[in-house]
Amino acid sequence: MTIAITGASGQLGRLAISHLKTLTDPAEIVALARDPGKLGDLGVIARAFDYTRPAGFAAALDGVKTLALISSSDFNDRQGQHRNVIQAAEAVGVERIIYTSILKADRSPLLIAADHAATEDIIAASSLSATILRNGWYTENWTDNLGGAIAAGALIGAAGKACFTPATRADYAHALAVVAADPTHADQTYELAGDEGFTLSELAAEVSRQTGKTLPYNDLPGEVYQGILESLGLPPGFAQLLVDVDNKAGEGWLADDSGTLSRLLGRPTVRLDLAVANALA
């Protein structure tokens, strides 16, 4: 059973392949990325695969039975890019698709959820069996930027007292590998989140505890936060998506207490204190 993973040169894809190699024969794994030359260290078959160049999809997917479609990081027509991949998968005989969606995508009002919901609809209308992984927010969305926050003297956002239940990239990648290796996860939709919920004030308090430096959380009006994000180089559209996430997180759209992720992993998700420690190391 040949399993292919798109976006294999990215952080999530690399981690997923590393896990998958422990669960199935590496000779049956295909890593797909725009530049397959960046995949040589993975120890699996590498093929060129660019979401924006559908002409090459058929060759890249030759012999693939399970395709893990990691959602595109290009926000210019993500829905169209995903549709082209799904249609190509159908045409070449892929049997199951795994898609990395977002928590509660079918009903979420978050702007960032729209492309995911549309992609889920395209998959549902196809002939493919599917496993939908509705990933919550990534802990790294904050921890990767702690250096800047510490240097600036504050963690900033527009989430108020919203509680998030994020998980680390490694946890989501592990789950992707588990469902890719096991066909019994076909035709399932999983809401995935970390075991531990926290507010941004609690995140700031944990960073303060570990660094010995007081790091407050400064809650900002949405338009002020967006202006700061744009000043840091984020495109206005993407900055707007992040502000929208913070503004609506208090309604529970990025929180889930089902424990589904830890059950898939067979272990607890990575704790906040460990994620912060790893980021500060």
mmCIF file of C-alpha atoms in Angstrom:
data_model
loop_
_atom_site.group_PDB
_atom_site.id
_atom_site.type_symbol
_atom_site.label_atom_id
_atom_site.label_comp_id
_atom_site.label_asym_id
_atom_site.label_seq_id
_atom_site.Cartn_x
_atom_site.Cartn_y
_atom_site.Cartn_z
ATOM 1 C CA MET A 1 0.000 0.000 0.000
ATOM 2 C CA THR A 2 1.871 3.062 -1.241
ATOM 3 C CA ILE A 3 1.318 6.167 0.897
ATOM 4 C CA ALA A 4 2.202 9.652 -0.375
ATOM 5 C CA ILE A 5 2.448 12.825 1.690
ATOM 6 C CA THR A 6 2.331 16.261 0.091
ATOM 7 C CA GLY A 7 4.268 19.208 1.495
ATOM 8 C CA ALA A 8 6.947 16.740 2.535
ATOM 9 C CA SER A 9 9.713 19.335 2.752
ATOM 10 C CA GLY A 10 7.713 21.345 5.292
ATOM 11 C CA GLN A 11 7.928 20.884 9.032
ATOM 12 C CA LEU A 12 4.670 18.930 9.397
ATOM 13 C CA GLY A 13 5.354 16.726 6.390
ATOM 14 C CA ARG A 14 8.878 15.849 7.510
ATOM 15 C CA LEU A 15 7.722 14.901 10.980
ATOM 16 C CA ALA A 16 4.854 12.831 9.602
ATOM 17 C CA ILE A 17 7.171 10.871 7.328
ATOM 18 C CA SER A 18 9.591 10.228 10.193
ATOM 19 C CA HIS A 19 6.747 8.732 12.226
ATOM 20 C CA LEU A 20 5.312 6.854 9.254
ATOM 21 C CA LYS A 21 8.640 5.102 8.631
ATOM 22 C CA THR A 22 8.246 3.422 12.028
ATOM 23 C CA LEU A 23 4.743 2.205 11.158
ATOM 24 C CA THR A 24 5.099 0.910 7.608
ATOM 25 C CA ASP A 25 7.725 -0.118 5.063
ATOM 26 C CA PRO A 26 9.703 3.021 4.054
ATOM 27 C CA ALA A 27 9.844 1.623 0.518
ATOM 28 C CA GLU A 28 6.079 2.184 0.334
ATOM 29 C CA ILE A 29 6.274 5.884 1.278
ATOM 30 C CA VAL A 30 6.395 8.677 -1.314
ATOM 31 C CA ALA A 31 7.415 12.202 -0.289
ATOM 32 C CA LEU A 32 5.960 14.932 -2.504
ATOM 33 C CA ALA A 33 7.356 18.464 -2.643
ATOM 34 C CA ARG A 34 8.046 21.260 -5.102
ATOM 35 C CA ASP A 35 11.769 20.525 -4.865
ATOM 36 C CA PRO A 36 12.393 16.798 -4.366
ATOM 37 C CA GLY A 37 16.072 17.599 -4.001
ATOM 38 C CA LYS A 38 15.279 18.766 -0.470
ATOM 39 C CA LEU A 39 13.946 15.336 0.493
ATOM 40 C CA GLY A 40 17.048 13.191 0.114
ATOM 41 C CA ASP A 41 17.591 12.870 3.848
ATOM 42 C CA LEU A 42 14.141 11.335 4.434
ATOM 43 C CA GLY A 43 15.102 7.914 3.087
ATOM 44 C CA VAL A 44 11.944 7.442 1.013
ATOM 45 C CA ILE A 45 10.895 7.878 -2.613
ATOM 46 C CA ALA A 46 10.848 11.586 -3.522
ATOM 47 C CA ARG A 47 8.816 13.106 -6.360
ATOM 48 C CA ALA A 48 8.156 16.620 -7.603
ATOM 49 C CA PHE A 49 4.723 17.962 -6.663
ATOM 50 C CA ASP A 50 3.665 21.604 -6.925
ATOM 51 C CA TYR A 51 0.098 22.508 -5.933
ATOM 52 C CA THR A 52 0.051 25.163 -8.660
ATOM 53 C CA ARG A 53 1.203 22.823 -11.472
ATOM 54 C CA PRO A 54 -1.449 20.145 -11.947
ATOM 55 C CA ALA A 55 0.146 18.888 -15.153
ATOM 56 C CA GLY A 56 2.637 16.962 -13.049
ATOM 57 C CA PHE A 57 0.140 15.418 -10.626
ATOM 58 C CA ALA A 58 -0.504 12.170 -12.521
ATOM 59 C CA ALA A 59 3.157 11.176 -12.652
ATOM 60 C CA ALA A 60 3.713 12.125 -9.012
ATOM 61 C CA LEU A 61 0.742 10.064 -7.852
ATOM 62 C CA ASP A 62 1.459 6.992 -9.948
ATOM 63 C CA GLY A 63 0.876 3.856 -7.861
ATOM 64 C CA VAL A 64 -0.254 5.799 -4.786
ATOM 65 C CA LYS A 65 -3.206 4.279 -2.906
ATOM 66 C CA THR A 66 -3.325 6.598 0.128
ATOM 67 C CA LEU A 67 -2.651 10.308 -0.274
ATOM 68 C CA ALA A 68 -2.145 12.652 2.661
ATOM 69 C CA LEU A 69 -2.980 16.143 1.443
ATOM 70 C CA ILE A 70 -1.390 18.666 3.777
ATOM 71 C CA SER A 71 -3.288 21.879 3.162
ATOM 72 C CA SER A 72 -1.504 24.429 1.000
ATOM 73 C CA SER A 73 0.274 27.310 2.712
ATOM 74 C CA ASP A 74 -0.389 29.485 -0.339
ATOM 75 C CA PHE A 75 -3.524 31.481 0.374
ATOM 76 C CA ASN A 76 -4.005 32.395 -3.286
ATOM 77 C CA ASP A 77 -6.826 30.039 -4.284
ATOM 78 C CA ARG A 78 -6.076 27.270 -1.790
ATOM 79 C CA GLN A 79 -9.475 25.795 -2.552
ATOM 80 C CA GLY A 80 -8.659 25.589 -6.257
ATOM 81 C CA GLN A 81 -5.269 24.022 -5.581
ATOM 82 C CA HIS A 82 -6.839 21.398 -3.350
ATOM 83 C CA ARG A 83 -9.567 20.671 -5.909
ATOM 84 C CA ASN A 84 -6.961 19.980 -8.588
ATOM 85 C CA VAL A 85 -5.130 17.549 -6.298
ATOM 86 C CA ILE A 86 -8.338 15.728 -5.350
ATOM 87 C CA GLN A 87 -9.456 15.402 -8.963
ATOM 88 C CA ALA A 88 -6.039 14.098 -9.993
ATOM 89 C CA ALA A 89 -6.108 11.578 -7.160
ATOM 90 C CA GLU A 90 -9.458 10.267 -8.378
ATOM 91 C CA ALA A 91 -8.230 10.047 -11.960
ATOM 92 C CA VAL A 92 -5.117 7.980 -11.185
ATOM 93 C CA GLY A 93 -6.775 5.504 -8.826
ATOM 94 C CA VAL A 94 -5.918 6.776 -5.360
ATOM 95 C CA GLU A 95 -8.256 5.005 -2.939
ATOM 96 C CA ARG A 96 -8.097 7.144 0.202
ATOM 97 C CA ILE A 97 -7.267 10.753 0.910
ATOM 98 C CA ILE A 98 -6.269 12.216 4.273
ATOM 99 C CA TYR A 99 -6.764 15.951 4.619
ATOM 100 C CA THR A 100 -5.415 18.300 7.287
ATOM 101 C CA SER A 101 -8.359 20.581 7.985
ATOM 102 C CA ILE A 102 -9.145 22.828 10.965
ATOM 103 C CA LEU A 103 -11.113 22.272 14.151
ATOM 104 C CA LYS A 104 -14.906 22.325 13.633
ATOM 105 C CA ALA A 105 -14.426 23.283 9.971
ATOM 106 C CA ASP A 106 -17.979 22.363 8.969
ATOM 107 C CA ARG A 107 -19.478 25.066 11.193
ATOM 108 C CA SER A 108 -16.631 27.397 12.123
ATOM 109 C CA PRO A 109 -17.073 31.116 11.383
ATOM 110 C CA LEU A 110 -13.320 31.681 11.335
ATOM 111 C CA LEU A 111 -12.118 33.214 8.066
ATOM 112 C CA ILE A 112 -9.274 30.705 7.969
ATOM 113 C CA ALA A 113 -11.793 27.833 8.071
ATOM 114 C CA ALA A 114 -13.529 28.722 4.798
ATOM 115 C CA ASP A 115 -11.006 27.042 2.476
ATOM 116 C CA HIS A 116 -10.932 23.975 4.714
ATOM 117 C CA ALA A 117 -14.716 23.631 4.729
ATOM 118 C CA ALA A 118 -14.807 24.006 0.949
ATOM 119 C CA THR A 119 -12.081 21.372 0.551
ATOM 120 C CA GLU A 120 -13.964 18.966 2.799
ATOM 121 C CA ASP A 121 -17.014 19.461 0.548
ATOM 122 C CA ILE A 122 -14.955 18.717 -2.563
ATOM 123 C CA ILE A 123 -13.649 15.522 -0.964
ATOM 124 C CA ALA A 124 -17.155 14.495 0.100
ATOM 125 C CA ALA A 125 -18.386 14.919 -3.478
ATOM 126 C CA SER A 126 -15.551 12.770 -4.844
ATOM 127 C CA SER A 127 -15.369 8.989 -5.071
ATOM 128 C CA LEU A 128 -12.473 8.844 -2.623
ATOM 129 C CA SER A 129 -12.606 7.344 0.823
ATOM 130 C CA ALA A 130 -11.452 10.022 3.242
ATOM 131 C CA THR A 131 -9.972 10.647 6.657
ATOM 132 C CA ILE A 132 -10.389 14.250 7.759
ATOM 133 C CA LEU A 133 -8.016 15.500 10.441
ATOM 134 C CA ARG A 134 -9.462 18.706 11.866
ATOM 135 C CA ASN A 135 -6.361 20.057 13.543
ATOM 136 C CA GLY A 136 -6.695 22.700 16.216
ATOM 137 C CA TRP A 137 -4.305 25.632 16.548
ATOM 138 C CA TYR A 138 -0.588 24.861 16.644
ATOM 139 C CA THR A 139 1.329 25.604 19.852
ATOM 140 C CA GLU A 140 4.181 26.784 17.632
ATOM 141 C CA ASN A 141 2.002 29.639 16.371
ATOM 142 C CA TRP A 142 3.053 31.263 19.649
ATOM 143 C CA THR A 143 6.171 29.446 20.816
ATOM 144 C CA ASP A 144 8.060 30.009 17.557
ATOM 145 C CA ASN A 145 7.795 33.747 18.221
ATOM 146 C CA LEU A 146 8.688 33.825 21.901
ATOM 147 C CA GLY A 147 12.098 35.336 21.249
ATOM 148 C CA GLY A 148 10.520 38.418 19.728
ATOM 149 C CA ALA A 149 7.935 38.662 22.494
ATOM 150 C CA ILE A 150 10.604 38.446 25.194
ATOM 151 C CA ALA A 151 12.739 41.055 23.427
ATOM 152 C CA ALA A 152 9.718 43.364 23.127
ATOM 153 C CA GLY A 153 8.772 42.807 26.755
ATOM 154 C CA ALA A 154 5.255 41.471 26.159
ATOM 155 C CA LEU A 155 3.200 38.805 24.470
ATOM 156 C CA ILE A 156 0.531 40.477 22.353
ATOM 157 C CA GLY A 157 -2.739 39.389 20.788
ATOM 158 C CA ALA A 158 -6.431 40.161 20.571
ATOM 159 C CA ALA A 159 -7.881 37.014 22.156
ATOM 160 C CA GLY A 160 -8.894 38.390 25.538
ATOM 161 C CA LYS A 161 -9.564 35.528 27.947
ATOM 162 C CA ALA A 162 -10.185 32.967 25.189
ATOM 163 C CA CYS A 163 -9.126 29.420 25.981
ATOM 164 C CA PHE A 164 -7.239 27.511 23.286
ATOM 165 C CA THR A 165 -6.465 23.780 23.278
ATOM 166 C CA PRO A 166 -3.597 23.660 20.789
ATOM 167 C CA ALA A 167 -1.170 20.841 20.144
ATOM 168 C CA THR A 168 2.371 20.766 18.870
ATOM 169 C CA ARG A 169 3.280 20.166 15.271
ATOM 170 C CA ALA A 170 4.879 16.894 16.344
ATOM 171 C CA ASP A 171 1.602 15.685 17.856
ATOM 172 C CA TYR A 172 -0.397 16.484 14.723
ATOM 173 C CA ALA A 173 2.289 14.865 12.532
ATOM 174 C CA HIS A 174 2.241 11.722 14.667
ATOM 175 C CA ALA A 175 -1.555 11.521 14.278
ATOM 176 C CA LEU A 176 -1.245 11.932 10.513
ATOM 177 C CA ALA A 177 1.194 9.026 10.359
ATOM 178 C CA VAL A 178 -1.040 6.831 12.530
ATOM 179 C CA VAL A 179 -4.119 7.273 10.340
ATOM 180 C CA ALA A 180 -2.094 6.981 7.114
ATOM 181 C CA ALA A 181 -0.665 3.617 8.156
ATOM 182 C CA ASP A 182 -3.993 2.161 9.291
ATOM 183 C CA PRO A 183 -6.826 1.814 6.732
ATOM 184 C CA THR A 184 -9.391 1.316 9.521
ATOM 185 C CA HIS A 185 -9.366 5.114 9.885
ATOM 186 C CA ALA A 186 -11.016 5.452 6.470
ATOM 187 C CA ASP A 187 -14.259 7.431 6.325
ATOM 188 C CA GLN A 188 -13.631 9.111 9.662
ATOM 189 C CA THR A 189 -13.495 12.752 10.710
ATOM 190 C CA TYR A 190 -11.436 13.545 13.800
ATOM 191 C CA GLU A 191 -11.537 16.757 15.837
ATOM 192 C CA LEU A 192 -7.972 17.052 17.116
ATOM 193 C CA ALA A 193 -6.683 19.212 19.948
ATOM 194 C CA GLY A 194 -4.276 19.138 22.849
ATOM 195 C CA ASP A 195 -5.214 17.776 26.259
ATOM 196 C CA GLU A 196 -4.445 21.083 27.978
ATOM 197 C CA GLY A 197 -6.321 24.350 27.537
ATOM 198 C CA PHE A 198 -4.826 27.748 28.308
ATOM 199 C CA THR A 199 -5.313 31.473 27.747
ATOM 200 C CA LEU A 200 -2.639 33.746 26.356
ATOM 201 C CA SER A 201 -2.233 35.244 29.824
ATOM 202 C CA GLU A 202 -1.471 31.739 31.112
ATOM 203 C CA LEU A 203 1.003 31.200 28.281
ATOM 204 C CA ALA A 204 2.751 34.456 29.199
ATOM 205 C CA ALA A 205 2.832 33.391 32.848
ATOM 206 C CA GLU A 206 4.496 30.087 31.920
ATOM 207 C CA VAL A 207 7.135 31.892 29.868
ATOM 208 C CA SER A 208 7.713 34.256 32.792
ATOM 209 C CA ARG A 209 8.141 31.300 35.141
ATOM 210 C CA GLN A 210 10.698 29.610 32.935
ATOM 211 C CA THR A 211 12.718 32.694 32.025
ATOM 212 C CA GLY A 212 12.555 34.454 35.370
ATOM 213 C CA LYS A 213 11.499 37.587 33.495
ATOM 214 C CA THR A 214 8.030 39.105 33.805
ATOM 215 C CA LEU A 215 6.307 38.771 30.433
ATOM 216 C CA PRO A 216 2.797 40.240 30.485
ATOM 217 C CA TYR A 217 0.100 39.489 27.945
ATOM 218 C CA ASN A 218 -1.089 42.730 26.371
ATOM 219 C CA ASP A 219 -4.541 42.341 24.867
ATOM 220 C CA LEU A 220 -5.016 44.776 21.981
ATOM 221 C CA PRO A 221 -7.899 46.018 19.833
ATOM 222 C CA GLY A 222 -8.053 44.012 16.627
ATOM 223 C CA GLU A 223 -7.076 46.867 14.353
ATOM 224 C CA VAL A 224 -4.039 47.705 16.489
ATOM 225 C CA TYR A 225 -2.911 44.083 16.542
ATOM 226 C CA GLN A 226 -3.350 43.811 12.783
ATOM 227 C CA GLY A 227 -1.265 46.939 12.250
ATOM 228 C CA ILE A 228 1.544 45.463 14.320
ATOM 229 C CA LEU A 229 1.417 42.169 12.426
ATOM 230 C CA GLU A 230 1.600 44.014 9.110
ATOM 231 C CA SER A 231 4.517 46.110 10.390
ATOM 232 C CA LEU A 232 6.330 42.820 11.054
ATOM 233 C CA GLY A 233 5.965 41.884 7.393
ATOM 234 C CA LEU A 234 2.793 39.781 7.309
ATOM 235 C CA PRO A 235 0.576 40.314 4.258
ATOM 236 C CA PRO A 236 -2.602 42.227 5.196
ATOM 237 C CA GLY A 237 -4.866 39.312 4.291
ATOM 238 C CA PHE A 238 -2.987 36.861 6.477
ATOM 239 C CA ALA A 239 -2.766 39.351 9.326
ATOM 240 C CA GLN A 240 -6.541 39.729 9.104
ATOM 241 C CA LEU A 241 -6.968 35.949 9.400
ATOM 242 C CA LEU A 242 -4.876 35.870 12.570
ATOM 243 C CA VAL A 243 -6.762 38.757 14.141
ATOM 244 C CA ASP A 244 -10.034 37.048 13.270
ATOM 245 C CA VAL A 245 -8.833 33.876 15.006
ATOM 246 C CA ASP A 246 -8.075 35.805 18.192
ATOM 247 C CA ASN A 247 -11.314 37.770 18.063
ATOM 248 C CA LYS A 248 -13.475 34.647 17.706
ATOM 249 C CA ALA A 249 -11.486 32.194 19.809
ATOM 250 C CA GLY A 250 -13.500 33.174 22.875
ATOM 251 C CA GLU A 251 -16.502 31.490 21.264
ATOM 252 C CA GLY A 252 -14.708 28.148 21.513
ATOM 253 C CA TRP A 253 -13.814 27.566 17.877
ATOM 254 C CA LEU A 254 -10.247 26.522 18.695
ATOM 255 C CA ALA A 255 -11.031 24.523 21.811
ATOM 256 C CA ASP A 256 -11.944 20.853 22.058
ATOM 257 C CA ASP A 257 -11.957 18.533 25.061
ATOM 258 C CA SER A 258 -12.767 15.240 23.328
ATOM 259 C CA GLY A 259 -9.296 13.768 23.882
ATOM 260 C CA THR A 260 -9.369 12.328 20.354
ATOM 261 C CA LEU A 261 -5.800 13.331 19.549
ATOM 262 C CA SER A 262 -4.247 11.686 22.587
ATOM 263 C CA ARG A 263 -6.284 8.521 21.941
ATOM 264 C CA LEU A 264 -4.957 8.344 18.387
ATOM 265 C CA LEU A 265 -1.424 8.832 19.675
ATOM 266 C CA GLY A 266 -1.772 6.376 22.534
ATOM 267 C CA ARG A 267 -0.170 8.931 24.828
ATOM 268 C CA PRO A 268 -0.850 12.402 26.253
ATOM 269 C CA THR A 269 -0.211 15.397 24.012
ATOM 270 C CA VAL A 270 2.849 17.549 24.720
ATOM 271 C CA ARG A 271 2.291 19.746 27.781
ATOM 272 C CA LEU A 272 2.542 23.529 27.576
ATOM 273 C CA ASP A 273 5.499 23.694 29.948
ATOM 274 C CA LEU A 274 7.464 21.252 27.782
ATOM 275 C CA ALA A 275 6.558 23.061 24.567
ATOM 276 C CA VAL A 276 7.727 26.355 26.076
ATOM 277 C CA ALA A 277 10.917 24.763 27.386
ATOM 278 C CA ASN A 278 11.699 23.330 23.956
ATOM 279 C CA ALA A 279 11.122 26.726 22.342
ATOM 280 C CA LEU A 280 13.386 28.482 24.837
ATOM 281 C CA ALA A 281 16.182 25.904 24.629
#
